[in-house]
Amino acid sequence: MSMFKSGLVLLVAALAACASLQDDGSSAAVRQQLAPTGKIRAAISVGPAGSQFRAKLDRGTNRPQGVPVDLANALGERLGAPVELVMYDNYVDLLEAARLGTWDVTFLPFSEERAKVMDYGPAYYFLEVTYIVPAGSRIRNQSDIDRPGVRVTAVEKSISAAKLQKSLKNATFIQAKKLSEIREQVGARKVDAAAAGRETLLDLASQLPGTRVLEDNLDALPVSVAVPRNRPAALAYVTDFIESAKATGVVRRAFDNAGFKDAAVAPAASRR
């Protein structure tokens, strides 16, 4: 091989190596914004029912398990950084922590209010929002909800709560601090309906005999990866990560592992 060809091969190899380093997140900007403490601090929503963005606590280890945990670990593996799972059982604290910069990535449904403190990447799932009703309820569909005397609840700062506050004209809306309160209220018939994501409510229904999840939907919302505001390098990296995770089956496996085998992964480049 001539010196020219040899030098060209070395140059191409060097450029490829540099591109590889950038692709796997080794750039200083990505690491500074996505793992500023040396590890990725993943904000994980936890509760008594799992979903495509909420984890459940393992009864034996008390550690979170589910879709957001699997995705956070896959992100850490790709970046080559350890992952710290920061758990939140309510949205108020999670959003305040975003303002304080105490976590680096999360997986949540999109809302305009949340977008004030975090930047969203592409969706990896579209969430159906509906209602659960107590055992013996006469409520059959959405049209039975907004009536005088009907008590409706949702978790504070959730997408469901924001929508109900705007849309309900006749029913009484009651906010719950966290999902465990919803479970208690529905089980004790302290409310007539509770709104949340379909998978969350189906999980709750399995824990509350006689309760029903309505078949029709209140809304459909994108569930996306997100980072605190003003971290452009981190946002670009997690955007590429989630698109790759959808294409290579990482998201599909996370859904299957959590029991959501019928849940459809969002198409490429899905947004709101």
Coordinates of C-alpha atoms in Angstrom, one line a residue:
M1 CA 0.0 0.0 0.0
S2 CA 1.3 3.5 -0.9
M3 CA 2.1 6.1 1.7
F4 CA -0.8 8.2 0.3
K5 CA -3.3 5.3 0.6
S6 CA -2.0 4.4 4.0
G7 CA -2.4 7.9 5.2
L8 CA -5.9 8.1 3.7
V9 CA -6.9 5.0 5.5
L10 CA -5.6 6.3 8.8
L11 CA -7.4 9.6 8.2
V12 CA -10.7 7.9 7.5
A13 CA -10.3 5.7 10.5
A14 CA -9.6 8.7 12.7
L15 CA -12.6 10.5 11.4
A16 CA -14.7 7.4 12.0
A17 CA -13.4 7.1 15.5
C18 CA -14.2 10.8 16.2
A19 CA -17.7 10.3 14.8
S20 CA -18.2 7.2 17.0
L21 CA -17.2 9.1 20.1
Q22 CA -19.7 11.8 19.3
D23 CA -22.4 9.3 18.4
D24 CA -22.0 7.4 21.7
G25 CA -22.3 10.6 23.7
S26 CA -18.6 11.1 24.7
S27 CA -18.7 14.7 23.8
A28 CA -18.0 17.0 26.7
A29 CA -21.2 19.0 26.1
V30 CA -23.4 15.9 26.2
R31 CA -21.9 14.5 29.3
Q32 CA -21.9 17.9 31.1
Q33 CA -25.6 18.3 30.4
L34 CA -26.9 14.7 30.6
A35 CA -24.6 13.5 33.4
P36 CA -23.3 16.6 35.2
T37 CA -22.6 14.7 38.4
G38 CA -20.9 11.8 36.6
K39 CA -24.1 9.8 36.5
I40 CA -27.5 10.1 34.8
R41 CA -30.1 11.1 37.4
A42 CA -33.3 9.7 35.9
A43 CA -36.6 11.0 37.4
I44 CA -38.9 8.1 37.7
S45 CA -42.6 8.4 38.5
V46 CA -43.6 5.6 40.8
G47 CA -47.0 4.4 42.1
P48 CA -49.2 1.4 42.9
A49 CA -50.0 0.9 39.2
G50 CA -47.5 0.8 36.3
S51 CA -47.7 2.3 32.8
Q52 CA -45.5 3.3 29.9
F53 CA -44.1 6.1 32.0
R54 CA -44.7 5.0 35.6
A55 CA -42.8 2.3 37.5
K56 CA -44.0 0.1 40.4
L57 CA -41.9 -0.8 43.4
D58 CA -40.8 -4.4 43.7
R59 CA -42.2 -5.7 47.0
G60 CA -39.0 -7.6 47.8
T61 CA -36.3 -5.0 47.0
N62 CA -38.4 -1.8 47.1
R63 CA -36.7 -0.8 43.8
P64 CA -38.7 0.6 40.9
Q65 CA -39.4 -1.7 37.9
G66 CA -41.0 -1.0 34.6
V67 CA -40.7 0.9 31.3
P68 CA -39.0 4.1 32.5
V69 CA -36.5 2.1 34.5
D70 CA -35.6 0.0 31.4
L71 CA -35.3 3.0 29.2
A72 CA -33.2 4.9 31.7
N73 CA -30.8 2.0 32.0
A74 CA -30.6 1.6 28.2
L75 CA -29.7 5.3 28.0
G76 CA -27.0 4.9 30.6
E77 CA -25.6 1.9 28.8
R78 CA -25.5 3.9 25.5
L79 CA -23.8 6.9 27.1
G80 CA -21.5 4.7 29.2
A81 CA -22.6 6.4 32.4
P82 CA -24.1 5.0 35.6
V83 CA -27.8 5.7 36.2
E84 CA -29.3 6.9 39.5
L85 CA -33.0 6.4 39.8
V86 CA -34.7 9.4 41.5
M87 CA -38.2 8.4 42.5
Y88 CA -41.2 10.7 42.7
D89 CA -44.7 9.6 43.8
N90 CA -46.3 12.9 42.8
Y91 CA -45.9 15.4 39.9
V92 CA -45.6 18.5 42.1
D93 CA -42.2 17.4 43.5
L94 CA -41.0 16.1 40.2
L95 CA -41.7 19.4 38.4
E96 CA -40.1 21.4 41.3
A97 CA -37.0 19.2 41.0
A98 CA -36.8 20.0 37.3
R99 CA -36.6 23.7 38.2
L100 CA -33.9 23.0 40.8
G101 CA -31.9 20.8 38.3
T102 CA -31.8 17.7 40.6
W103 CA -32.5 15.2 37.8
D104 CA -31.3 14.9 34.2
V105 CA -33.8 12.9 32.2
T106 CA -37.4 11.7 32.6
F107 CA -40.2 9.9 30.6
L108 CA -43.6 11.6 30.9
P109 CA -46.7 12.6 28.9
F110 CA -46.4 16.0 27.3
S111 CA -48.2 19.1 28.8
E112 CA -47.8 22.8 28.2
E113 CA -47.2 23.4 31.9
R114 CA -44.4 20.8 32.1
A115 CA -42.9 22.2 28.9
K116 CA -42.2 25.4 31.0
V117 CA -39.5 23.5 33.0
M118 CA -38.5 20.7 30.6
D119 CA -37.8 20.2 26.9
Y120 CA -39.4 17.2 25.3
G121 CA -38.0 14.9 22.7
P122 CA -40.0 12.6 20.4
A123 CA -42.9 10.4 21.6
Y124 CA -42.3 6.7 22.1
Y125 CA -46.0 6.0 23.0
F126 CA -49.5 7.6 22.7
L127 CA -51.4 7.3 26.0
E128 CA -55.2 6.8 26.1
V129 CA -56.7 8.7 29.0
T130 CA -60.0 7.5 30.4
Y131 CA -61.9 6.8 33.6
I132 CA -62.2 4.1 36.2
V133 CA -65.5 3.9 38.2
P134 CA -66.2 2.1 41.5
A135 CA -68.0 -1.2 41.8
G136 CA -71.7 -0.9 41.1
S137 CA -71.4 2.4 39.3
R138 CA -74.1 3.4 36.8
I139 CA -71.6 5.4 34.7
R140 CA -71.1 3.7 31.4
N141 CA -69.3 6.2 29.2
Q142 CA -67.8 9.7 29.0
S143 CA -71.2 11.4 28.6
D144 CA -72.3 10.2 32.0
I145 CA -69.4 12.0 33.8
D146 CA -70.0 15.8 33.6
R147 CA -73.3 15.9 35.6
P148 CA -74.3 17.5 38.8
G149 CA -73.4 15.5 41.9
V150 CA -70.7 13.4 40.1
R151 CA -67.4 13.5 41.9
V152 CA -64.4 13.2 39.7
T153 CA -60.7 13.0 40.7
A154 CA -57.2 12.9 39.1
V155 CA -53.7 13.3 40.3
E156 CA -52.6 16.9 40.9
K157 CA -50.4 18.3 38.1
S158 CA -51.3 15.3 35.9
I159 CA -52.4 15.8 32.3
S160 CA -55.8 14.4 33.3
A161 CA -56.2 16.9 36.0
A162 CA -55.4 19.8 33.7
K163 CA -57.9 18.7 31.1
L164 CA -60.7 18.1 33.7
Q165 CA -60.2 21.5 35.3
K166 CA -60.9 23.1 31.9
S167 CA -63.6 20.8 30.6
L168 CA -65.9 19.9 33.6
K169 CA -68.8 22.2 33.9
N170 CA -71.2 20.4 36.2
A171 CA -69.3 17.6 38.0
T172 CA -67.3 18.3 41.1
F173 CA -63.5 18.0 40.6
I174 CA -61.3 16.8 43.4
Q175 CA -57.5 16.6 43.1
A176 CA -55.5 13.8 44.6
K177 CA -51.9 14.3 45.7
K178 CA -50.7 10.9 44.3
L179 CA -52.0 7.8 42.6
S180 CA -52.3 5.8 45.9
E181 CA -54.9 8.3 47.0
I182 CA -56.9 7.6 43.8
R183 CA -56.8 3.9 44.5
E184 CA -58.1 4.5 48.1
Q185 CA -60.9 6.9 46.9
V186 CA -62.2 4.7 44.2
G187 CA -62.0 1.6 46.4
A188 CA -64.0 3.3 49.2
R189 CA -66.4 5.0 46.7
K190 CA -65.4 8.4 47.9
V191 CA -65.5 9.5 44.2
D192 CA -67.6 8.5 41.3
A193 CA -64.8 8.4 38.7
A194 CA -61.1 8.9 38.4
A195 CA -59.2 9.9 35.3
A196 CA -55.7 8.6 34.3
G197 CA -54.0 6.6 31.5
R198 CA -55.7 3.4 30.5
E199 CA -52.9 1.0 31.5
T200 CA -52.7 2.7 34.9
L201 CA -56.4 2.3 35.4
L202 CA -56.5 -1.3 34.2
D203 CA -53.8 -2.1 36.8
L204 CA -55.8 -0.4 39.5
A205 CA -58.9 -2.3 38.4
S206 CA -57.1 -5.5 38.9
Q207 CA -56.5 -4.5 42.5
L208 CA -60.0 -3.2 43.2
P209 CA -62.6 -6.0 42.5
G210 CA -65.8 -4.8 40.8
T211 CA -64.3 -1.5 39.4
R212 CA -64.5 -0.8 35.7
V213 CA -62.4 1.1 33.2
L214 CA -64.6 2.9 30.6
E215 CA -64.1 1.8 27.0
D216 CA -64.1 5.3 25.4
N217 CA -61.3 7.7 25.8
L218 CA -61.1 11.2 27.2
D219 CA -57.9 12.0 25.3
A220 CA -54.8 10.6 23.6
L221 CA -51.4 12.0 24.7
P222 CA -47.8 11.6 23.5
V223 CA -45.5 10.1 26.1
S224 CA -41.9 11.3 25.5
V225 CA -38.4 11.5 26.8
A226 CA -37.6 14.9 28.4
V227 CA -34.7 16.8 30.0
P228 CA -34.7 20.0 32.1
R229 CA -34.9 23.2 30.0
N230 CA -31.8 24.8 28.4
R231 CA -29.8 21.6 27.9
P232 CA -29.7 21.4 24.1
A233 CA -26.9 18.9 23.8
A234 CA -28.7 16.6 26.2
L235 CA -32.0 17.0 24.3
A236 CA -30.3 16.2 21.0
Y237 CA -28.7 13.1 22.5
V238 CA -31.9 11.7 24.1
T239 CA -33.8 12.5 20.9
D240 CA -31.4 10.3 19.0
F241 CA -31.5 7.7 21.7
I242 CA -35.3 7.3 21.8
E243 CA -35.5 7.2 18.0
S244 CA -32.9 4.4 17.9
A245 CA -34.6 2.7 20.8
K246 CA -37.8 2.6 18.9
A247 CA -36.2 1.3 15.7
T248 CA -34.0 -1.4 17.4
G249 CA -36.7 -2.9 19.6
V250 CA -35.5 -1.4 22.9
V251 CA -38.8 0.3 23.6
R252 CA -40.7 -2.8 22.4
R253 CA -38.8 -5.0 24.9
A254 CA -39.4 -2.5 27.7
F255 CA -43.1 -2.6 27.0
D256 CA -43.2 -6.4 26.9
N257 CA -41.1 -6.8 30.0
A258 CA -43.7 -4.6 31.9
G259 CA -46.6 -6.6 30.6
F260 CA -47.7 -4.2 27.9
K261 CA -47.5 -6.6 25.0
D262 CA -50.4 -5.0 23.1
A263 CA -49.1 -1.4 23.5
A264 CA -48.0 0.1 20.2
V265 CA -44.7 1.8 20.0
A266 CA -45.0 5.3 18.5
P267 CA -43.9 5.7 14.9
A268 CA -40.5 7.4 14.1
A269 CA -40.3 11.1 14.6
S270 CA -43.6 11.3 16.5
R271 CA -44.4 14.5 18.2
R272 CA -47.6 16.1 19.5

